Amino acid sequence: MKILVNPDKKIWKKELARPVQKTKDIEKIVKPIMKKVKRQGDKALRKFAFEYDHVEIDSIMVDPVDIKNSGKQVDKALKDAIKTAKSNIEKFHKLQESPPLSTEIMKGVTCMRRSVAIQKVGLYVPGGTAPLFSTVLMLGIPAKLAGCEEIILCTPPDQKGQVHPAILYAAKLIGITKVIKAGGAQAIAALAYGTETVPRVDKIFGPGNQYVTAAKQLAAKKGVAIDMPAGPSEVLVYADETAIPAFVAADLLSQAEHGADSQVILVCPSEKIVDNIIVEVNAQLEHLPRQKTARKALENSVAVVIDDMDIALELINEYAPEHLIINIKEEDKAVKGIINAGSVFIGNFTPESAGDYASGTNHTLPTNGYARSYSGVSLDSFVKKITYQKITEEGLRGLGPVIEVMAENEQLMAHKQAVSIRLNYLDKEKK
Amino acid sequence: MKILVNPDKKIWKKELARPVQKTKDIEKIVKPIMKKVKRQGDKALRKFAFEYDHVEIDSIMVDPVDIKNSGKQVDKALKDAIKTAKSNIEKFHKLQESPPLSTEIMKGVTCMRRSVAIQKVGLYVPGGTAPLFSTVLMLGIPAKLAGCEEIILCTPPDQKGQVHPAILYAAKLIGITKVIKAGGAQAIAALAYGTETVPRVDKIFGPGNQYVTAAKQLAAKKGVAIDMPAGPSEVLVYADETAIPAFVAADLLSQAEHGADSQVILVCPSEKIVDNIIVEVNAQLEHLPRQKTARKALENSVAVVIDDMDIALELINEYAPEHLIINIKEEDKAVKGIINAGSVFIGNFTPESAGDYASGTNHTLPTNGYARSYSGVSLDSFVKKITYQKITEEGLRGLGPVIEVMAENEQLMAHKQAVSIRLNYLDKEKK
C-alpha cells in the first residue's frame, strides 16, 4: 500500500487512478459469442455451456421442481439468514416507492406522473467458487416489489450442470420461477435477443466479469437497457484516531478479497493512524483464504494522509467511491460534505459487509467514479415514470396562446396549428 | 400513410419498424472530431465552428453581458410565454422531489437515502433554423431545481457568431450563466473531456442529430453519463369516433414536421375514422411551411385499424411510443392499460404541443421503443440517490450473525471477518 502525505491536488487523479480495463479486445471475443446466440438460440447456449462451463446440459431452464425443493439442500442457519436479509432489503426498498403525482398546474391543465414496472427484466448472477445468492436478493427483491411481470434469472451451471440450491432457494423465496443455466456473454446475449427458452428482456441487471460487462454494453447499443456500467469493486475508508485500526483493516481486506483488480483507498488525518492500520492489515492478511487476491488488490491501493477535513472531503468527492466508510469523530460533518459516493457506512460498528448482505440497502452500486452521476440499483431501476396530462377546454383557452407564441418562435407551425385549430373550434362553439 | 386492417400480431413488429439509423459510419466521422477537441481544446472548437457553422468566433463563451441584456431583443409576447412555461415546468418538476428516507430496519440498524445533485451537467441545445429555447427550459429548470453546481449550456453559434437572444433569455431566467458557442459532436466532446473554457461535466443532456447522438454514446463509454439514447421523434394517436378528425390530423402533422425520419402511427377502431383523419391530414398539409418534411415523415407512417381495444393496447405497448395521444371514449380504461409510453396526452383538448412547450411535463422523452425501460428526463435525472447506514453496537449484535453466515456461504471470509472482529470486541468489552 502506497502512502501519500498531503499530496498536491494536481496529482490526486493520477495517484488514485483505478486499474485500467481494456474493453476493445474483449469486445472482439464477445461479439461472435453474442451473434451465435442471436442466430442459434438455445443450441448456442448449450454449446457454450459445454465449452466454458465444461458441462453438457439438456434443458437450459432449471426444473421448477428443483426450485421448489431447493430448501431441503440448504442449511437452516443459511435459510434463516437469507430470510432476515430478505425482510430487511424488502423494507428498505419498499420505502423507495414513488407515489403517483397529480397536480392542476393551471386552471384546467392537469399533469400527472405514475411509476410503471418495466415488464421484462433479466437478472445476471455470476458463477465462480461460491453461490452469490446475495445478488439474487439485491436484484430480485426490487424487481418483484416493482411488479415486473417477467423476471428471468441467468447464472452459469456448475460442473454437474446444476445451479446451487442456495441460489434457487433465494429465487424461490422471492418468487422467481424462471432460472436459466447460462453464464457469461452468452447469458447476456440470450436476455438481449431472446431464444426459444429465454424471453427477450427490456433491461438487464447484474454484476459480472469483463466479458459480461462488455456484453451488457453491446446489448445496450441494441435497445436493451442496462443497470449501469460495472467495474471492479472499491472502498474508501476515511478514518481518524477514533476508529479502531483492526476494524478498519478488516474492512479494507473485505474489499481487497473481491478481486485482484479491486481498489482500496484509506484516508486519514495522520501518518500514525495509517501505520497502525497497516500493521493490522498485515496481521489479518495472514489468516485469509483469499490472501493472494487481497495482496494483489492492495498493490493497487493507496493510503492518503490529509490533515484538513475539507481537503479530505474534496479528495473523496473527486474519487467518488462505490463504498465509503466514514469512521471519524466528526462523522455528521463528513456525511453532509459527501456529494459523490455509492453507499456510505457510518461509524465503528457499520462494516461494509452489512450493506453487502443484510442491512437493507442495495449492494449493486456505481464503481469506477460513476458515483458522480449514477445511483445504485433501487426500486427506481425497475420502473419507468410515465407522465400524463389532460387539458380541458378552459385549460386550453388559458394555456393555448402561450404554446402558440412559443411554437411560432421555434418555427414549428404545425405545433402551433395543433393548438390554433382547437382554439378556433372553441371560438366558433361559443358563438 | 399505409393502412393496415386488423393486422396479425406476427407482422406488428415489421410493419411498425422505425426508420433505421446507421450508427457505424457516423462513429467514423465523430471519433476524429472528438479526439481533436480532446487534444486541442478551445482551438478545436473554434476550428469546427469555422468549418461547420461557417463563422469565426473569438470567444467560445457567450459574454455574460449579452445574457443579461438578452431580454431587450426578445418580444414581450414571447418573454411572457417563456415565463408562463417556466413557471409550469418548475411546478411540475418541483413536485418530483424525493424527500430523504430514513428507517430503523432492525433495532440499531438505520438505513437512509438522500438525493444529491449531480455536480456538473452539460445541456446541449441544437441549432437549426429556429432557436430551441424550449429545450433550454426543459433541461435547465430541473438542473437548477436539483441544485447542480455547474450548468454548462452548449449550442451552435449562428452565422454572425451569436447565440439567439431567446435562448439567452431562457438561460437568464433560469439562472444559467455559462453558455458555450459550440454545436455538434465537438460540443459533446468539449463537455466530455473539458477544454480551457468548458469544464468537464458528469452528465450530458439534450437532443441532437445523429452526430450528436453518436458523440454522446462515445462519451458514455468514457465515463460520462448521458440522459438517454436519442432517436427521431414519434407519436402514436389512438382515436375513435369521439375524436375530432381535424384535431388528430393536426397532432399527427405536428410530429411529422419535426423531421423526415419522424414516425407517426394512428390506431383507430374503424377504417372510416382513419379515412376521415387522412382527409384532414391532406387538407392541412397544404398550408404547412414544413410540408416537404412532413410528407416524407408520413411515408414512414402507418394507420392501423384494430376494433378490439385490448388488442389495440397490446400493439401500443409493444410499440412503446415516445408520445401517446389517447383520444377515445373509454380514455380511463386505455390510460390504465398503457405500460410502455414516454408521455401520455388525454382527450380532445390536449395536443402534444402542450407538453412540448408549456404544460409542465418534460419534453425530453425516450424514443425508438426505449419507453419500455426508460423514463423521460425529470428531476431524478439530475440527482444521485446515495444510501447511508449506521449500525450501533446493539444493531451489530443482532444483524452480525446473519452477515457472518451469508458471507461464509459465499466464501468471502474477509467479509465475515469484518463482522466477527467487531462482535469479538463487543464480547470482550462485555466481560
Short mmCIF file of C-alpha atoms in Angstrom, two decimals, chain A residues 27 77-78 81-82 84-85 88 91-92 95-96 101-103 105-106 109 111-114 116 118-119 129-135 137 149 200 202-203 220-225 244 246-247 250-251 253-255 257-258 284 288-290 327 331 335-336 338-346 348-361 365 370-376 378 380 383-393 396 399 402-403 405-407 409-415 417-419 421-422 425-426, chain B residues 27 77-78 81-82 84-85 88 91-92 95-96 101-103 105-106 109 111-114 116 118-119 129-135 137 149 200 202-203 220-225 244 246-247 250-251 253-255 257-258 284 288-290 327 331 335-336 338-346 348-361 365 370-376 378 380 383-393 396 399 402-403 405-407 409-415 417-419 421-422 425-426:
data_model
loop_
_atom_site.label_atom_id
_atom_site.label_comp_id
_atom_site.label_asym_id
_atom_site.label_seq_id
_atom_site.Cartn_x
_atom_site.Cartn_y
_atom_site.Cartn_z
CA GLU A 27 -15.43 -6.85 -27.44
CA ALA A 77 -28.81 -21.28 9.53
CA LEU A 78 -28.33 -20.03 5.99
CA ALA A 81 -30.07 -15.60 7.42
CA ILE A 82 -31.41 -15.26 3.88
CA THR A 84 -33.73 -11.95 7.60
CA ALA A 85 -31.76 -10.28 4.81
CA ASN A 88 -34.56 -6.03 5.60
CA LYS A 91 -38.37 -2.98 3.99
CA PHE A 92 -35.83 -0.50 2.71
CA LEU A 95 -39.81 2.70 1.29
CA GLN A 96 -38.50 3.85 -2.07
CA LEU A 101 -48.24 12.59 -8.66
CA SER A 102 -51.09 14.71 -9.89
CA THR A 103 -51.45 18.46 -9.87
CA ILE A 105 -50.75 23.30 -12.97
CA MET A 106 -53.13 25.98 -14.22
CA VAL A 109 -54.32 21.81 -17.03
CA CYS A 111 -50.22 16.95 -15.11
CA MET A 112 -49.62 13.54 -13.60
CA ARG A 113 -46.87 11.00 -13.15
CA ARG A 114 -47.04 7.32 -12.35
CA VAL A 116 -45.00 1.61 -14.04
CA ILE A 118 -40.58 -2.48 -16.57
CA GLN A 119 -42.29 -5.56 -17.95
CA THR A 129 -16.37 -20.71 -6.49
CA ALA A 130 -19.37 -19.80 -4.36
CA PRO A 131 -23.09 -19.24 -4.96
CA LEU A 132 -23.84 -15.50 -5.00
CA PHE A 133 -27.31 -15.74 -3.52
CA SER A 134 -26.96 -12.21 -2.14
CA THR A 135 -27.10 -10.86 -5.70
CA LEU A 137 -31.79 -10.93 -3.27
CA GLU A 149 -44.14 -9.25 -14.93
CA ARG A 200 -36.03 -11.09 -24.71
CA ASP A 202 -36.27 -4.84 -21.62
CA LYS A 203 -33.49 -4.33 -19.09
CA ALA A 220 -27.32 -1.51 -24.59
CA LYS A 221 -26.50 -0.46 -28.15
CA LYS A 222 -29.20 -2.82 -29.41
CA GLY A 223 -32.00 -1.20 -27.48
CA VAL A 224 -31.90 -3.11 -24.20
CA ALA A 225 -31.36 -1.00 -21.10
CA ILE A 244 -10.37 1.03 15.77
CA ALA A 246 -8.35 -3.67 13.46
CA PHE A 247 -11.86 -2.85 12.26
CA ALA A 250 -10.87 -5.83 8.25
CA ASP A 251 -12.98 -3.53 6.09
CA LEU A 253 -9.44 -6.55 3.39
CA SER A 254 -13.08 -7.40 2.83
CA GLN A 255 -12.91 -5.24 -0.25
CA GLU A 257 -10.56 -10.12 -1.33
CA HIS A 258 -13.14 -9.41 -4.07
CA GLN A 284 -5.10 -10.18 9.41
CA LEU A 288 -7.27 -15.07 4.89
CA PRO A 289 -8.15 -17.86 2.44
CA ARG A 290 -8.11 -15.33 -0.40
CA ASN A 327 -15.13 6.35 10.74
CA GLU A 331 -18.99 11.96 11.25
CA VAL A 335 -21.57 12.80 5.86
CA LYS A 336 -23.00 16.20 4.97
CA ILE A 338 -20.15 13.89 0.73
CA ILE A 339 -21.65 14.51 -2.67
CA ASN A 340 -20.19 11.63 -4.69
CA ALA A 341 -20.45 8.09 -3.32
CA GLY A 342 -22.46 4.95 -3.98
CA SER A 343 -23.25 3.95 -0.40
CA VAL A 344 -21.97 5.35 2.89
CA PHE A 345 -21.23 3.35 6.06
CA ILE A 346 -21.01 5.39 9.23
CA ASN A 348 -17.15 1.85 14.08
CA PHE A 349 -19.88 -0.77 14.01
CA THR A 350 -21.01 -0.43 10.41
CA PRO A 351 -18.85 -2.69 8.24
CA GLU A 352 -19.36 -2.67 4.50
CA SER A 353 -20.40 -6.34 4.70
CA ALA A 354 -23.61 -5.19 6.38
CA GLY A 355 -24.70 -3.44 3.20
CA ASP A 356 -23.30 -6.20 1.02
CA TYR A 357 -25.64 -8.69 2.58
CA ALA A 358 -28.29 -7.87 5.00
CA SER A 359 -28.93 -4.37 6.38
CA GLY A 360 -31.40 -3.40 3.68
CA THR A 361 -29.51 -1.15 1.24
CA LEU A 365 -23.52 0.31 -6.76
CA TYR A 370 -19.70 6.65 -11.83
CA ALA A 371 -21.00 7.63 -8.39
CA ARG A 372 -20.61 11.18 -9.70
CA SER A 373 -23.65 10.67 -11.90
CA TYR A 374 -25.23 7.29 -11.16
CA SER A 375 -27.23 5.93 -8.24
CA GLY A 376 -27.03 2.35 -7.08
CA SER A 378 -33.03 0.76 -6.27
CA ASP A 380 -36.47 3.13 -9.37
CA VAL A 383 -39.81 1.18 -13.14
CA LYS A 384 -40.41 3.85 -15.72
CA LYS A 385 -42.05 7.06 -14.64
CA ILE A 386 -44.64 7.92 -17.24
CA THR A 387 -46.08 11.44 -17.36
CA TYR A 388 -49.69 12.20 -18.31
CA GLN A 389 -51.65 15.32 -18.98
CA LYS A 390 -55.23 16.27 -19.53
CA ILE A 391 -56.32 19.71 -20.58
CA THR A 392 -59.93 20.90 -20.51
CA GLU A 393 -61.46 23.41 -22.93
CA LEU A 396 -56.54 25.20 -23.44
CA LEU A 399 -52.51 27.83 -21.99
CA VAL A 402 -48.61 30.53 -24.68
CA ILE A 403 -47.97 27.42 -26.75
CA VAL A 405 -46.29 32.01 -29.34
CA MET A 406 -43.54 29.57 -28.40
CA ALA A 407 -44.16 27.21 -31.33
CA ASN A 409 -40.91 31.38 -32.49
CA GLU A 410 -39.37 27.94 -32.88
CA GLN A 411 -40.81 27.94 -36.40
CA LEU A 412 -42.77 24.79 -35.78
CA MET A 413 -46.02 25.90 -37.36
CA ALA A 414 -47.77 22.53 -37.22
CA HIS A 415 -47.14 22.56 -33.46
CA GLN A 417 -51.63 24.76 -35.62
CA ALA A 418 -52.47 21.84 -33.30
CA VAL A 419 -53.45 24.48 -30.75
CA ILE A 421 -57.32 24.61 -34.70
CA ARG A 422 -58.69 23.75 -31.26
CA TYR A 425 -63.19 25.43 -32.76
CA LEU A 426 -63.86 26.67 -29.24
CA GLU B 27 -18.96 6.99 -35.47
CA ALA B 77 -45.24 38.21 -26.03
CA LEU B 78 -42.51 35.59 -26.24
CA ALA B 81 -44.92 32.91 -22.81
CA ILE B 82 -41.49 31.69 -21.71
CA THR B 84 -45.51 31.05 -18.03
CA ALA B 85 -43.93 27.89 -19.40
CA ASN B 88 -45.48 25.48 -15.11
CA LYS B 91 -44.19 23.49 -10.56
CA PHE B 92 -44.38 20.02 -12.03
CA LEU B 95 -43.30 18.02 -7.23
CA GLN B 96 -40.87 15.28 -8.24
CA LEU B 101 -35.64 8.45 3.61
CA SER B 102 -34.60 7.09 6.97
CA THR B 103 -35.78 3.99 8.76
CA ILE B 105 -34.68 -1.60 9.77
CA MET B 106 -33.91 -3.60 12.91
CA VAL B 109 -29.68 -0.70 12.15
CA CYS B 111 -30.72 2.85 6.65
CA MET B 112 -31.11 6.18 4.90
CA ARG B 113 -31.28 7.61 1.40
CA ARG B 114 -30.77 11.14 0.21
CA VAL B 116 -27.75 14.72 -4.02
CA ILE B 118 -25.01 15.80 -9.85
CA GLN B 119 -22.35 18.48 -9.59
CA THR B 129 -33.38 27.35 -38.42
CA ALA B 130 -35.01 28.40 -35.17
CA PRO B 131 -33.86 28.89 -31.58
CA LEU B 132 -34.89 25.93 -29.43
CA PHE B 133 -35.42 27.87 -26.19
CA SER B 134 -37.95 25.24 -25.07
CA THR B 135 -35.09 22.76 -24.69
CA LEU B 137 -36.29 25.29 -20.21
CA GLU B 149 -23.50 23.43 -9.08
CA ARG B 200 -15.64 18.52 -17.98
CA ASP B 202 -20.51 14.43 -15.11
CA LYS B 203 -23.61 14.06 -17.28
CA ALA B 220 -20.80 7.45 -22.27
CA LYS B 221 -18.05 4.89 -22.88
CA LYS B 222 -15.53 7.32 -21.40
CA GLY B 223 -17.25 7.61 -18.06
CA VAL B 224 -19.65 10.50 -18.65
CA ALA B 225 -23.31 9.71 -18.10
CA ILE B 244 -62.35 15.34 -33.86
CA ALA B 246 -59.10 17.81 -37.70
CA PHE B 247 -57.51 17.80 -34.24
CA ALA B 250 -53.04 18.46 -36.61
CA ASP B 251 -51.37 16.34 -33.93
CA LEU B 253 -48.65 16.72 -38.57
CA SER B 254 -47.07 18.44 -35.59
CA GLN B 255 -45.00 15.32 -35.14
CA GLU B 257 -42.89 18.32 -39.26
CA HIS B 258 -40.05 17.50 -36.84
CA GLN B 284 -53.90 20.75 -43.52
CA LEU B 288 -47.64 23.92 -43.75
CA PRO B 289 -44.28 25.64 -44.21
CA ARG B 290 -42.53 22.34 -43.47
CA ASN B 327 -58.47 10.36 -27.79
CA GLU B 331 -59.97 7.00 -22.04
CA VAL B 335 -54.76 5.04 -19.74
CA LYS B 336 -54.76 2.24 -17.19
CA ILE B 338 -50.74 1.64 -21.00
CA ILE B 339 -47.48 0.28 -19.64
CA ASN B 340 -44.99 1.48 -22.25
CA ALA B 341 -45.01 5.16 -23.26
CA GLY B 342 -42.93 8.26 -22.68
CA SER B 343 -45.71 10.78 -22.08
CA VAL B 344 -49.47 10.43 -22.48
CA PHE B 345 -51.87 13.14 -23.70
CA ILE B 346 -55.51 12.56 -22.88
CA ASN B 348 -59.62 16.20 -27.44
CA PHE B 349 -58.09 19.35 -25.96
CA THR B 350 -54.65 18.02 -25.05
CA PRO B 351 -52.39 18.43 -28.07
CA GLU B 352 -48.83 17.10 -27.87
CA SER B 353 -47.57 20.68 -28.31
CA ALA B 354 -48.81 21.43 -24.80
CA GLY B 355 -46.25 19.04 -23.35
CA ASP B 356 -43.63 20.10 -25.88
CA TYR B 357 -43.73 23.64 -24.57
CA ALA B 358 -45.66 24.72 -21.61
CA SER B 359 -47.95 22.46 -19.60
CA GLY B 360 -45.25 21.42 -17.17
CA THR B 361 -44.19 17.90 -18.20
CA LEU B 365 -38.60 11.54 -23.72
CA TYR B 370 -36.87 2.85 -25.13
CA ALA B 371 -40.08 3.77 -23.32
CA ARG B 372 -40.15 0.07 -22.40
CA SER B 373 -37.31 0.68 -19.96
CA TYR B 374 -36.50 4.40 -19.77
CA SER B 375 -38.32 7.36 -18.24
CA GLY B 376 -38.24 10.83 -19.72
CA SER B 378 -37.15 14.50 -14.77
CA ASP B 380 -34.37 12.40 -10.92
CA VAL B 383 -29.54 13.72 -8.90
CA LYS B 384 -27.92 10.62 -7.48
CA LYS B 385 -29.64 8.82 -4.67
CA ILE B 386 -26.98 7.93 -2.13
CA THR B 387 -27.73 5.35 0.55
CA TYR B 388 -26.32 5.52 4.09
CA GLN B 389 -26.34 3.22 7.04
CA LYS B 390 -25.37 3.40 10.65
CA ILE B 391 -25.30 0.40 12.93
CA THR B 392 -25.00 0.59 16.69
CA GLU B 393 -23.28 -1.98 18.90
CA LEU B 396 -24.46 -5.35 15.05
CA LEU B 399 -27.53 -8.38 12.45
CA VAL B 402 -26.79 -13.06 9.75
CA ILE B 403 -23.98 -11.39 7.80
CA VAL B 405 -23.50 -16.90 7.84
CA MET B 406 -24.13 -15.35 4.44
CA ALA B 407 -20.52 -14.25 3.88
CA ASN B 409 -21.54 -19.37 2.43
CA GLU B 410 -20.38 -17.07 -0.35
CA GLN B 411 -16.81 -17.98 0.69
CA LEU B 412 -15.93 -14.35 1.34
CA MET B 413 -14.16 -14.84 4.63
CA ALA B 414 -12.80 -11.31 4.92
CA HIS B 415 -16.39 -10.09 4.64
CA GLN B 417 -14.17 -11.32 9.45
CA ALA B 418 -15.16 -7.63 9.27
CA VAL B 419 -18.17 -8.58 11.37
CA ILE B 421 -13.75 -8.94 14.67
CA ARG B 422 -16.32 -6.41 15.87
CA TYR B 425 -14.54 -6.93 20.52
CA LEU B 426 -18.04 -6.41 21.91
#
